Every structure is written in structure tokens, then in C-alpha cells.
Coordinates of C-alpha atoms in Angstrom, one line a residue:
M1 CA -64.5 18.7 -8.0
H2 CA -64.8 21.2 -5.2
E3 CA -67.6 20.6 -2.8
R4 CA -68.8 24.3 -3.1
A5 CA -68.4 24.4 -7.0
G6 CA -71.3 26.5 -8.3
Q7 CA -72.1 28.0 -5.0
L8 CA -71.7 31.8 -4.2
A9 CA -68.6 32.9 -2.9
K10 CA -68.1 33.6 0.8
P11 CA -66.0 36.3 2.5
E12 CA -63.1 33.9 2.9
D13 CA -63.0 33.3 -0.8
L14 CA -62.5 37.0 -1.8
I15 CA -59.2 38.8 -2.2
N16 CA -57.9 41.6 0.0
V17 CA -57.8 44.4 -2.9
D18 CA -55.5 46.7 -0.7
E19 CA -53.0 43.7 -0.1
V20 CA -52.9 42.8 -3.9
I21 CA -52.4 46.5 -5.0
S22 CA -49.8 47.2 -2.2
A23 CA -47.9 44.1 -3.4
Y24 CA -47.9 45.4 -6.9
Y25 CA -45.7 48.4 -5.8
D26 CA -43.9 47.0 -2.7
L27 CA -42.7 43.6 -4.1
E28 CA -40.0 43.4 -6.7
P29 CA -39.5 40.3 -8.7
D30 CA -36.2 38.2 -9.1
V31 CA -35.9 37.8 -12.8
N32 CA -33.5 34.8 -12.2
E33 CA -36.6 32.9 -10.8
P34 CA -38.7 31.7 -13.8
G35 CA -42.0 32.3 -12.0
Q36 CA -41.0 35.8 -11.5
A37 CA -39.7 36.8 -14.9
V38 CA -41.9 38.2 -17.8
S39 CA -43.2 35.4 -19.9
F40 CA -45.8 35.7 -22.8
G41 CA -48.3 32.8 -23.2
T42 CA -51.1 32.7 -25.8
S43 CA -52.6 35.8 -24.4
G44 CA -49.7 37.9 -22.8
H45 CA -47.9 38.1 -19.5
R46 CA -50.0 36.9 -16.4
G47 CA -49.4 36.5 -12.9
S48 CA -50.2 37.9 -9.5
S49 CA -48.5 40.7 -7.4
L50 CA -48.6 38.4 -4.5
D51 CA -46.3 35.9 -6.2
R52 CA -43.9 38.6 -7.5
A53 CA -45.2 37.7 -10.9
F54 CA -47.2 40.8 -11.7
N55 CA -45.6 43.9 -10.3
E56 CA -44.7 47.4 -11.0
A57 CA -41.4 46.5 -12.4
H58 CA -42.9 43.9 -14.9
I59 CA -45.1 46.5 -16.5
V60 CA -42.4 49.3 -16.6
A61 CA -40.0 46.8 -18.3
T62 CA -42.7 45.3 -20.6
T63 CA -44.0 48.6 -21.6
A64 CA -40.5 49.9 -22.4
A65 CA -39.8 46.7 -24.4
I66 CA -43.0 47.2 -26.3
V67 CA -42.0 50.7 -27.2
E68 CA -38.6 49.5 -28.3
Y69 CA -40.2 46.8 -30.5
R70 CA -42.6 49.0 -32.2
Q71 CA -39.8 51.5 -32.9
S72 CA -37.8 48.5 -34.4
Q73 CA -40.7 47.7 -36.5
G74 CA -41.4 51.3 -37.8
Y75 CA -44.9 51.5 -36.1
D76 CA -45.1 55.3 -35.4
G77 CA -48.9 55.7 -35.3
P78 CA -50.9 56.0 -32.1
L79 CA -51.0 53.1 -29.5
F80 CA -54.6 52.2 -28.2
I81 CA -54.5 51.1 -24.6
G82 CA -57.4 49.5 -22.7
R83 CA -57.9 47.7 -19.3
D84 CA -60.5 45.5 -17.8
T85 CA -61.9 45.3 -14.2
H86 CA -59.3 43.3 -12.3
A87 CA -57.8 45.0 -9.2
L88 CA -54.4 45.0 -10.8
S89 CA -55.5 46.5 -14.1
E90 CA -55.9 50.1 -13.2
P91 CA -52.4 50.3 -11.5
A92 CA -50.8 48.6 -14.4
W93 CA -52.6 50.8 -16.9
R94 CA -51.4 53.8 -14.9
T95 CA -47.9 52.6 -15.0
A96 CA -47.9 51.8 -18.6
L97 CA -49.2 55.4 -19.3
E98 CA -46.4 56.9 -17.4
V99 CA -43.8 55.0 -19.4
L100 CA -45.6 55.6 -22.7
A101 CA -45.7 59.2 -21.8
G102 CA -42.1 59.2 -20.6
M103 CA -41.1 57.7 -23.9
E104 CA -43.1 60.0 -26.0
V105 CA -45.3 57.6 -27.6
R106 CA -48.8 59.1 -29.0
T107 CA -51.2 57.1 -26.8
L108 CA -54.9 57.0 -27.1
T109 CA -56.8 55.9 -23.9
D110 CA -60.7 55.6 -23.1
A111 CA -62.5 58.8 -23.1
R112 CA -64.5 57.7 -20.2
D113 CA -61.5 56.8 -18.2
S114 CA -63.3 53.4 -17.8
F115 CA -63.0 49.9 -19.0
T116 CA -62.4 48.7 -22.5
P117 CA -63.1 45.3 -23.8
T118 CA -60.4 43.6 -25.9
P119 CA -62.4 43.5 -29.0
S120 CA -63.1 47.2 -28.8
V121 CA -59.2 47.7 -28.7
S122 CA -58.8 45.4 -31.7
H123 CA -61.5 47.1 -33.5
A124 CA -60.0 50.6 -32.8
I125 CA -56.6 49.5 -34.1
L126 CA -58.0 48.0 -37.4
K127 CA -60.1 51.1 -37.8
A128 CA -57.2 53.4 -37.5
N129 CA -55.2 51.2 -40.1
G130 CA -58.0 51.4 -42.7
A131 CA -60.6 48.8 -41.7
G132 CA -63.9 49.5 -43.2
T133 CA -62.5 51.6 -46.1
P134 CA -62.2 50.8 -49.8
G135 CA -58.3 50.2 -49.4
G136 CA -58.9 48.0 -46.5
V137 CA -56.3 47.4 -43.6
R138 CA -52.7 48.3 -44.3
L139 CA -49.7 46.7 -42.5
S140 CA -47.1 48.7 -43.9
G141 CA -46.4 52.3 -44.4
A142 CA -46.2 55.3 -41.9
G143 CA -48.8 56.0 -39.2
L144 CA -49.6 52.2 -38.2
A145 CA -51.5 52.0 -35.0
D146 CA -51.2 49.1 -32.5
G147 CA -52.4 48.6 -28.8
I148 CA -51.9 47.1 -25.5
V149 CA -54.8 45.5 -23.2
V150 CA -54.3 45.2 -19.5
T151 CA -56.1 42.1 -18.7
P152 CA -55.7 38.4 -17.4
S153 CA -59.0 37.5 -19.1
H154 CA -60.9 35.1 -17.1
N155 CA -58.2 34.4 -14.5
P156 CA -59.0 34.8 -10.8
P157 CA -59.3 38.2 -9.0
R158 CA -55.8 38.2 -7.6
D159 CA -54.3 38.0 -11.2
G160 CA -53.1 40.6 -13.5
G161 CA -52.4 40.5 -17.3
F162 CA -50.7 42.5 -20.0
K163 CA -51.0 41.9 -23.8
Y164 CA -49.9 43.4 -26.9
N165 CA -51.7 43.6 -30.2
P166 CA -49.6 44.8 -33.4
P167 CA -51.1 46.6 -36.3
S168 CA -52.9 43.5 -37.5
G169 CA -55.2 44.0 -34.5
G170 CA -54.9 40.6 -32.9
P171 CA -52.7 38.8 -30.4
A172 CA -48.9 39.3 -31.4
D173 CA -47.1 36.3 -32.8
S174 CA -44.6 34.3 -31.1
D175 CA -41.6 36.2 -32.7
A176 CA -43.0 39.5 -31.3
T177 CA -43.9 38.2 -27.9
S178 CA -40.5 36.3 -27.6
W179 CA -38.6 39.6 -28.5
I180 CA -40.6 41.6 -25.9
A181 CA -40.2 39.2 -23.1
N182 CA -36.5 38.7 -23.6
R183 CA -36.0 42.6 -23.8
A184 CA -38.2 43.1 -20.8
N185 CA -36.3 40.8 -18.7
E186 CA -33.1 42.4 -19.9
I187 CA -34.4 45.6 -18.6
L188 CA -35.4 44.0 -15.4
R189 CA -31.7 42.8 -15.0
Q190 CA -30.3 46.0 -16.0
G191 CA -32.5 48.4 -13.8
W192 CA -36.0 49.0 -14.6
R193 CA -36.0 52.2 -12.6
S194 CA -33.9 53.9 -15.3
V195 CA -36.7 53.6 -17.7
P196 CA -38.1 57.2 -18.7
R197 CA -41.5 57.8 -17.0
N198 CA -43.8 60.9 -16.7
P199 CA -45.4 60.7 -13.2
H200 CA -48.4 63.0 -14.5
P201 CA -49.4 61.1 -17.8
E202 CA -52.8 62.9 -17.8
Q203 CA -50.9 66.2 -18.4
S204 CA -48.6 64.8 -21.2
E205 CA -49.1 65.9 -24.7
F206 CA -48.7 62.3 -25.8
I207 CA -51.7 60.9 -23.8
R208 CA -55.1 61.6 -25.5
K209 CA -58.4 60.4 -25.2
T210 CA -60.5 58.2 -27.6
D211 CA -64.2 57.1 -27.9
F212 CA -63.7 53.4 -28.0
L213 CA -67.3 52.7 -26.8
P214 CA -69.3 54.7 -29.4
S215 CA -66.9 53.7 -32.2
Y216 CA -67.4 50.0 -31.5
V217 CA -71.1 50.2 -30.7
D218 CA -72.1 52.2 -33.8
S219 CA -70.2 49.9 -36.0
L220 CA -72.1 46.7 -34.7
I221 CA -74.7 47.0 -37.5
D222 CA -71.9 46.1 -40.0
V223 CA -71.5 42.6 -38.4
V224 CA -74.6 41.6 -36.7
D225 CA -78.2 41.9 -37.9
V226 CA -79.4 44.1 -34.9
E227 CA -82.5 45.2 -36.8
A228 CA -83.6 41.5 -37.0
I229 CA -83.2 41.2 -33.2
R230 CA -84.9 44.4 -32.6
S231 CA -87.8 43.4 -34.9
A232 CA -88.3 40.1 -33.4
G233 CA -88.4 41.4 -30.0
V234 CA -85.9 38.9 -28.5
R235 CA -85.7 39.2 -24.8
I236 CA -81.9 39.1 -23.9
G237 CA -80.3 39.0 -20.5
A238 CA -76.5 40.1 -20.7
D239 CA -74.3 39.4 -17.7
P240 CA -71.0 41.0 -17.9
L241 CA -69.8 38.9 -14.8
G242 CA -68.5 42.2 -13.5
G243 CA -66.3 42.7 -16.5
A244 CA -65.3 45.4 -19.2
S245 CA -68.5 45.0 -21.2
V246 CA -70.8 46.6 -18.4
D247 CA -71.3 49.8 -19.9
Y248 CA -71.2 48.3 -23.7
W249 CA -74.4 46.2 -23.1
A250 CA -76.3 49.2 -21.8
A251 CA -75.0 51.4 -24.6
I252 CA -75.9 48.6 -27.3
A253 CA -79.4 48.2 -25.9
E254 CA -79.9 52.1 -26.2
R255 CA -78.4 52.5 -29.5
Y256 CA -80.5 49.8 -31.3
G257 CA -83.5 49.8 -29.2
L258 CA -83.2 46.1 -28.2
N259 CA -85.1 44.4 -25.2
L260 CA -82.0 43.8 -23.5
T261 CA -81.4 43.9 -19.7
V262 CA -77.8 44.1 -18.3
V263 CA -78.4 41.2 -15.6
N264 CA -75.8 42.5 -13.3
E265 CA -74.3 46.0 -13.4
K266 CA -71.9 45.5 -10.5
V267 CA -68.2 46.0 -10.7
D268 CA -66.3 44.5 -7.9
P269 CA -62.5 43.7 -8.1
R270 CA -63.3 40.8 -5.5
W271 CA -66.0 39.4 -7.6
S272 CA -68.1 38.7 -4.5
F273 CA -71.3 38.1 -6.5
M274 CA -69.5 35.3 -8.4
T275 CA -70.2 31.5 -7.9
L276 CA -67.1 29.3 -7.5
D277 CA -65.8 27.4 -10.4
W278 CA -64.9 23.7 -10.4
D279 CA -61.9 23.9 -8.2
G280 CA -63.2 26.3 -5.8
K281 CA -61.7 29.5 -7.5
I282 CA -63.4 32.5 -8.4
R283 CA -63.0 32.6 -12.1
M284 CA -64.9 34.7 -14.8
D285 CA -65.2 31.7 -17.2
C286 CA -68.5 32.3 -19.1
S287 CA -68.1 28.7 -20.6
S288 CA -68.1 27.0 -17.2
P289 CA -71.4 25.7 -15.8
Y290 CA -70.2 26.5 -12.3
A291 CA -69.1 30.1 -12.9
M292 CA -72.4 30.5 -14.7
A293 CA -74.5 28.9 -12.1
S294 CA -76.4 32.3 -11.3
L295 CA -77.6 32.6 -14.9
R296 CA -78.3 29.1 -15.7
Q297 CA -80.7 29.1 -12.5
V298 CA -82.4 32.1 -13.9
M299 CA -82.9 30.5 -17.4
E300 CA -83.8 27.0 -16.2
G301 CA -86.5 28.0 -13.8
G302 CA -89.4 27.1 -16.1
S303 CA -90.4 30.8 -16.7
A304 CA -87.2 32.4 -17.8
P305 CA -87.5 36.1 -18.2
Y306 CA -85.1 36.1 -21.3
D307 CA -85.2 34.2 -24.6
I308 CA -81.4 34.2 -24.7
A309 CA -79.0 34.8 -21.8
T310 CA -75.2 35.5 -22.3
G311 CA -72.1 35.9 -20.3
N312 CA -68.6 37.5 -20.9
D313 CA -65.3 37.2 -19.1
A314 CA -63.5 40.1 -17.6
D315 CA -62.1 41.7 -20.9
S316 CA -65.2 40.4 -23.0
D317 CA -63.4 38.2 -25.5
R318 CA -65.2 35.1 -24.5
H319 CA -69.0 34.3 -24.6
G320 CA -71.3 31.9 -22.8
I321 CA -74.8 31.2 -24.3
V322 CA -77.6 30.2 -22.0
T323 CA -81.1 29.0 -23.4
A324 CA -84.1 27.4 -21.5
D325 CA -82.0 24.2 -22.2
G326 CA -79.1 25.4 -20.1
L327 CA -75.6 26.6 -20.8
M328 CA -74.4 25.4 -24.3
N329 CA -71.2 23.5 -24.5
P330 CA -68.8 26.1 -26.4
N331 CA -68.1 23.5 -29.1
H332 CA -71.9 23.1 -29.7
Y333 CA -72.4 26.7 -30.1
L334 CA -69.4 27.2 -32.6
A335 CA -70.9 24.6 -34.8
V336 CA -74.3 26.1 -34.9
A337 CA -72.9 29.7 -35.3
I338 CA -70.6 28.3 -38.1
E339 CA -73.5 26.9 -40.0
Y340 CA -75.8 29.8 -39.5
L341 CA -73.2 32.4 -40.5
F342 CA -72.2 30.6 -43.6
T343 CA -75.7 30.2 -44.8
H344 CA -76.8 33.6 -43.8
R345 CA -74.1 35.9 -45.1
P346 CA -74.6 36.1 -48.8
H347 CA -71.8 38.6 -49.3
W348 CA -68.9 36.4 -48.0
S349 CA -66.8 34.7 -50.6
Q350 CA -67.6 31.2 -51.6
G351 CA -64.0 30.4 -51.0
C352 CA -64.2 31.7 -47.6
A353 CA -63.1 29.2 -45.0
V354 CA -63.8 28.0 -41.4
G355 CA -61.1 28.3 -38.9
K356 CA -61.0 26.2 -35.8
T357 CA -58.3 25.1 -33.2
L358 CA -57.2 21.5 -33.5
V359 CA -58.7 20.8 -30.0
S360 CA -62.2 22.0 -31.1
S361 CA -64.9 19.5 -31.8
A362 CA -64.9 17.3 -34.9
L363 CA -68.5 18.1 -35.0
I364 CA -67.4 21.3 -36.6
D365 CA -65.5 19.1 -39.3
R366 CA -68.8 17.4 -40.3
V367 CA -70.7 20.5 -40.3
V368 CA -68.0 22.2 -42.6
A369 CA -67.8 19.3 -45.0
D370 CA -71.5 19.1 -45.2
M371 CA -71.5 22.8 -46.4
G372 CA -68.9 22.1 -48.7
R373 CA -66.6 24.8 -47.3
K374 CA -62.8 24.4 -46.5
L375 CA -61.7 23.8 -42.9
V376 CA -58.5 25.4 -41.5
E377 CA -57.3 23.6 -38.6
V378 CA -54.8 25.6 -36.4
P379 CA -53.0 25.2 -33.1
V380 CA -54.2 26.5 -29.9
G381 CA -53.9 30.5 -30.0
F382 CA -56.2 32.9 -31.7
K383 CA -53.2 34.5 -33.5
H384 CA -53.2 31.8 -35.9
F385 CA -56.6 33.1 -37.2
V386 CA -55.4 36.8 -37.7
P387 CA -54.1 36.3 -41.2
G388 CA -57.4 34.8 -42.6
L389 CA -59.6 37.2 -40.8
L390 CA -57.6 40.1 -42.1
D391 CA -57.9 39.3 -45.8
G392 CA -61.3 37.8 -45.6
S393 CA -60.1 34.3 -46.5
V394 CA -61.3 33.0 -43.2
G395 CA -65.1 33.9 -42.3
F396 CA -65.0 32.6 -38.9
G397 CA -62.4 31.7 -36.3
G398 CA -63.3 29.8 -33.1
E399 CA -61.7 28.2 -30.0
E400 CA -63.1 25.3 -27.9
S401 CA -62.7 27.7 -24.8
A402 CA -65.5 30.0 -26.2
G403 CA -63.5 32.6 -28.0
A404 CA -64.5 33.7 -31.6
S405 CA -64.8 36.4 -34.1
F406 CA -66.1 36.4 -37.7
L407 CA -66.3 39.0 -40.6
R408 CA -68.5 41.9 -41.3
K409 CA -71.5 41.2 -43.3
D410 CA -69.8 42.5 -46.4
G411 CA -66.9 39.8 -45.9
T412 CA -64.2 42.3 -44.6
V413 CA -62.6 42.2 -41.4
W414 CA -64.2 43.1 -38.0
T415 CA -61.9 42.2 -35.2
T416 CA -58.8 39.9 -35.3
D417 CA -58.9 39.3 -31.5
K418 CA -61.7 37.2 -30.0
D419 CA -65.1 39.1 -29.5
G420 CA -67.5 37.8 -26.9
L421 CA -69.9 40.7 -27.7
I422 CA -70.6 39.8 -31.2
A423 CA -70.7 35.9 -30.5
A424 CA -73.4 36.7 -27.8
L425 CA -75.4 38.9 -30.1
L426 CA -75.3 36.4 -32.8
A427 CA -77.1 33.9 -30.8
S428 CA -80.2 36.5 -30.5
E429 CA -79.8 36.9 -34.4
I430 CA -80.0 33.2 -34.9
L431 CA -83.2 33.1 -32.8
A432 CA -84.8 36.1 -34.5
V433 CA -84.0 34.8 -37.9
T434 CA -84.6 31.1 -37.7
G435 CA -87.2 31.0 -34.9
N436 CA -85.1 28.6 -33.1
T437 CA -82.5 28.7 -30.3
P438 CA -79.0 27.9 -30.7
S439 CA -79.6 24.9 -28.3
A440 CA -82.3 23.7 -30.6
L441 CA -80.3 24.0 -33.7
H442 CA -77.6 22.1 -32.0
E443 CA -79.9 19.1 -31.5
E444 CA -80.9 19.2 -35.2
Q445 CA -77.1 19.0 -35.9
V446 CA -76.9 15.7 -33.7
A447 CA -79.6 14.3 -35.6
R448 CA -77.6 14.7 -38.8
F449 CA -74.1 14.4 -37.6
G450 CA -74.2 12.3 -34.5
A451 CA -73.7 13.2 -30.8
S452 CA -70.3 13.4 -29.4
A453 CA -68.7 13.2 -25.9
Y454 CA -65.8 15.6 -25.4
E455 CA -63.9 16.4 -22.4
R456 CA -60.4 17.9 -21.3
V457 CA -58.5 16.1 -18.5
D458 CA -55.0 16.6 -17.0
A459 CA -52.2 14.1 -16.4
P460 CA -49.0 14.7 -14.4
A461 CA -45.7 15.4 -16.3
T462 CA -42.2 16.6 -15.4
K463 CA -40.7 19.6 -16.8
A464 CA -38.5 17.4 -18.9
E465 CA -41.4 15.3 -20.0
K466 CA -43.3 18.4 -21.0
A467 CA -40.4 19.6 -23.2
K468 CA -40.3 16.1 -24.9
L469 CA -44.1 16.1 -25.6
A470 CA -43.9 19.5 -27.2
A471 CA -41.1 18.1 -29.5
L472 CA -42.5 14.7 -30.5
A473 CA -42.6 13.5 -34.0
P474 CA -45.5 11.4 -35.6
E475 CA -43.1 8.4 -35.7
D476 CA -42.9 8.4 -31.9
V477 CA -46.5 7.2 -31.7
A478 CA -46.2 3.3 -31.9
A479 CA -49.8 2.4 -31.6
S480 CA -51.7 1.6 -34.8
T481 CA -55.2 1.7 -33.2
L482 CA -57.1 3.9 -30.6
G483 CA -60.4 3.0 -29.1
G484 CA -60.7 -0.1 -31.4
E485 CA -60.3 1.9 -34.5
P486 CA -57.3 2.3 -36.9
I487 CA -55.4 5.5 -36.2
V488 CA -55.7 7.5 -39.4
D489 CA -53.6 10.5 -38.4
R490 CA -50.7 11.3 -36.0
L491 CA -50.2 15.3 -36.1
V492 CA -47.6 17.3 -34.6
Q493 CA -48.2 20.1 -37.0
A494 CA -51.5 21.8 -37.7
P495 CA -52.9 21.0 -41.1
G496 CA -54.3 24.4 -41.6
N497 CA -51.2 26.4 -41.4
H498 CA -48.4 23.8 -40.7
A499 CA -47.5 25.4 -37.5
A500 CA -46.2 23.5 -34.6
I501 CA -48.9 22.0 -32.3
G502 CA -46.5 21.8 -29.2
G503 CA -47.8 18.4 -28.6
L504 CA -49.6 15.8 -30.4
K505 CA -53.0 14.9 -32.0
V506 CA -54.1 11.3 -32.9
T507 CA -57.4 10.8 -34.9
T508 CA -59.6 7.8 -36.0
K509 CA -62.9 7.9 -37.8
N510 CA -65.0 8.5 -34.8
A511 CA -62.7 9.7 -32.1
W512 CA -59.4 11.7 -31.4
F513 CA -57.2 13.1 -28.7
A514 CA -54.6 15.8 -28.5
A515 CA -52.0 16.3 -25.7
R516 CA -50.3 19.5 -25.0
P517 CA -48.0 20.4 -22.0
S518 CA -49.1 23.0 -19.7
G519 CA -47.2 26.3 -19.7
T520 CA -47.7 26.9 -15.9
E521 CA -48.1 23.6 -14.3
D522 CA -46.4 20.4 -14.1
I523 CA -49.2 18.5 -16.1
Y524 CA -50.1 17.9 -19.7
K525 CA -53.7 18.4 -21.1
I526 CA -55.5 15.8 -22.8
Y527 CA -58.4 17.0 -25.0
A528 CA -60.4 14.0 -26.5
E529 CA -63.8 13.3 -28.2
S530 CA -65.7 10.3 -29.2
F531 CA -68.9 10.0 -31.5
K532 CA -69.3 6.5 -30.1
G533 CA -70.4 7.7 -26.6
P534 CA -69.1 8.6 -23.1
E535 CA -67.8 5.3 -22.2
H536 CA -65.9 5.1 -25.6
L537 CA -64.5 8.6 -24.5
Q538 CA -63.2 7.3 -21.2
T539 CA -61.5 4.5 -23.4
I540 CA -59.8 7.0 -25.7
Q541 CA -58.6 9.0 -22.6
E542 CA -57.0 6.0 -20.9
E543 CA -55.4 4.9 -24.2
A544 CA -54.1 8.5 -24.9
K545 CA -52.2 8.4 -21.5
Q546 CA -50.7 5.1 -22.7
V547 CA -49.8 6.3 -26.2
V548 CA -48.1 9.5 -24.5
A549 CA -46.4 7.5 -22.0
Q550 CA -44.9 5.3 -24.6
A551 CA -43.8 8.1 -26.9
L552 CA -42.1 9.8 -23.9
A553 CA -40.4 6.6 -22.9
K554 CA -38.4 6.4 -26.2

């Protein structure tokens, strides 16, 4: 833990914006260096220009590869593009527009020339492809739309990010991202400067404006009971954390007459107003008690000015919920949101399932079982929820890292990417309708289903060990017990969709752990939970390391 975690950033913590942007244009990557090549993780390509990992060359090559990919798939409708508030987002956005105009792709960008949250882009793609119409979303035929979001999500200010959303509206699957990354790296090797570009995209007939904000805001009534929030007079404090939702929250308050205050309207690519995260870095992680320290202090003062306070990350695909009890653990809020939605959405199908990542809390499993609903457990990555959200077979998809989306009130698709805005508004709906805060409802769940201790820790691993961990088989686990209980499952594939976990999950009646290799560091991540208390959790964590070490030693 950093000694200044939770304290306001100092001048020496801040990036030099001019240096970061100059490096974007001046430094050129060596594609033969793995850290400098294009590489798509669960949320696109990310990196810093200062490390030659996110530079003009990357964006030219990646945009050109996306154009070639969409052509190969027959996607000939408009491409929606949005960006967040990171320093590298605007130059990367402009580079992408130059390539899209040069390669004659009909592109729609924000009418305000401003920031666009990830869920707003997903909403626009799906709407263009038929969402909200009797025919629903179509994924074949002429005129299909897709999109790009320029964002590294909650990453530190020095980073940039670039992700592709196909016509399904959510994160692209690994087949698409692998193709795009490989082709982008080929273009880097062959000479990225030969890619066609229009240096004046604003004058191009292929670049047009679209009303992202009003289209999204006006549709919120279809997914959240904003009238209940307004009628109850819920006092809301919404903190964009300097991200893309800053204008959206003000528009939502005005459009629906909500008692909503935008806590901080400042946009600063250095994020000088942020408190430091656990490791001393500036990180817009709205699920972190350290990054959310300022909002927590406002709410925990004894005479809080708001009934509910919320935070979002830089591209607004994550949510943080704060009540007078403090910042909610993301897993706890997911469990409350799930129970509320599935008991207050009468038009959702009775066969509609709950989606969760396999590293999310088992409290969700107990809540879902009590409601008699089906649980769909998938690997880490929101892309795994896309098919179910699209066809309405999954009503809610949620991740332990505070990302979620859910269906419209009529049981049809809203977004297939994470939506931190509706997740935040839902907390106020819950209070308005039930009279209880989400944190109070969590305590009721604990009384019924038990309290759990949950934590993620890291352990060192070489590249070879990480590769072996990702390829383990169930029989590689020799242990028969974990934390004094018999092991009931050894999983390397997710039970919800049989997709590879890229690691291992071991479960008992009252505890579990999952181990996954990091994609960027020489470590592996251990997620663990126990319904037998914090001391038992520590036992699970220690035994998890032994189980993994024995499996890797074979």
C-alpha cells in the first residue's frame, strides 16, 4: 500500500501533457519489441506514448486494419467513433478520422466535438442496427454499423486506448481482435506511412456529425425508472471523475427534472483533482476506495448532501456507488442490483438469466438460486455477455470490476458494452422504489445468505509459468481439499458458455479461488472468496498458491 493512497495528487504526481502528446507524434514503435506492438486485451489496445506503446503509428495501422476487417465482414454502414478525456484520446481520435476519411469510410462523430462515453457508442451502434424496433437488432445484411472508442478506461493519465465494437455493439470477440492486431502489426512492418489519410477530415464528405448525447439521454426512460427517482426527490451526487460522462449527467438532470448535482465538472487530462489509488498512481477507478476518497468523505460526514452518490471512470463504462455507509464493494452492489431488477422488471422473460464473470462473488450465485433464476457464469471479459444481452436471454451481465449492463424495461437490448451511467442511476431507482439504500439491502442479503470475505492478490510468475497456467487441465489439480473442505469443482472452462478461462477456478461449498495470468506483468492474479470469514480467506489464498505451484511443477 502506498503511503499516500487516498490523498490528493501533488504536482509531482501529474503528467506533462505536452510531453505525452509530443511523444505520440515523435516516437515510433519497434514492432519486434512485444511491448511496442499492437496487442488487444479484453478492452482493446492500451499503452503510453512515452513507452512507444501508443503512438501515431499504432493508431494509423490499427484503424486501417479495422477498415480492412469491416470490409472483409461486409459491414458497409456508418462507423461511430467516440473518445474519452485522456490526453492521448484527442490526437488518436483525430488520427483515426484522417485514416477513416482517407479510406472513404462513412464515419459519425460527436456533434458537439466533445467526449462520448463507451455506452453511448454501443447504444448508437445498436440503434442504427435496429434496437428498439419491432424487428430488433440485425447482424447481417447491408448497412450494418459498428464503432471505435478511443479510451484506456480507468488507466492512469499517461495511457491511451483504442477499442473496436462490431455491429453487435459490444467488445469485439477474440477472433476479430486477433485478426485486427495481427494485420495492424503487418502494416507497421510494411510501412504505416503508406496508409491513405486525409489531413483535413472535417472537410471530408465521409465524416459527419451525430447526436450521441440526446439520443442516449432521451432513451434512458426505456431502461431506468427515472420518473420514480424524480417523484421521490432522491438527492443524487454524480461525480464523472473528470471523464466522458461530465456533460451527460447535467443533461440527464435537466431532461428528467432530477435533483442531481454534478459533483465535479472539471476536465483535466492530468487529473490533478484525483486522490491517489492504492499504489500511488492516479487511476480513475470508481470501485477503488482510494480513488473515490473525496466522494466518500462527502458522504460519510454525518450530514451528507446526497442520498446516493456515484462515480464513473473516464469512459463511463464502470460505476461506483456511495451511500452514507461508504463506497459499496462492487460485488455487493451487483448482487443487490440483480435481485432488485429481477423482482421489478415484470416484462422480462421468466427464462431470462443472470450473467456473471467467474471471479465475481458467489453471493450472486446464492441470490440467483433463491430467485429460481438461471446463472450464466463466463470468463473475464464483457464480450461474453454480448450474445445473451442481444437476444434477451440474459437480463443482466456484471463483472467484479464494477462493470455491468442490463435490458430495457421491455426485455430488449439496451447496450452490449458496460454502462456505468445506468448502473449508477439504478441505485437511485432502488432507493426511490424500495425506500432502502443499496447498502442497506446488501445487509439484508447478508442476513439471508451469509457474509463473505473477498479479495484479489497477486503472485509472481515467469512468462513460461503464465503460459502453462493458461493451459492447465482439471486433472492438473492434485489437491482434494481447500481450506478444510472437499473440492467440488476444478474448472478451466466457464460453465456458462464453455469458453476457456485462461486459468483455473477451484470451488468448495463455502469458498473458491481463481488464478489467471496477467497479460502485462510477470504475475498471476488470485481471486478468492470465503463465506467462513477473513481468516479462512487467508487460508484459501495461501493454499491457492500451493495448488497452482504444484500444478505448474508437473
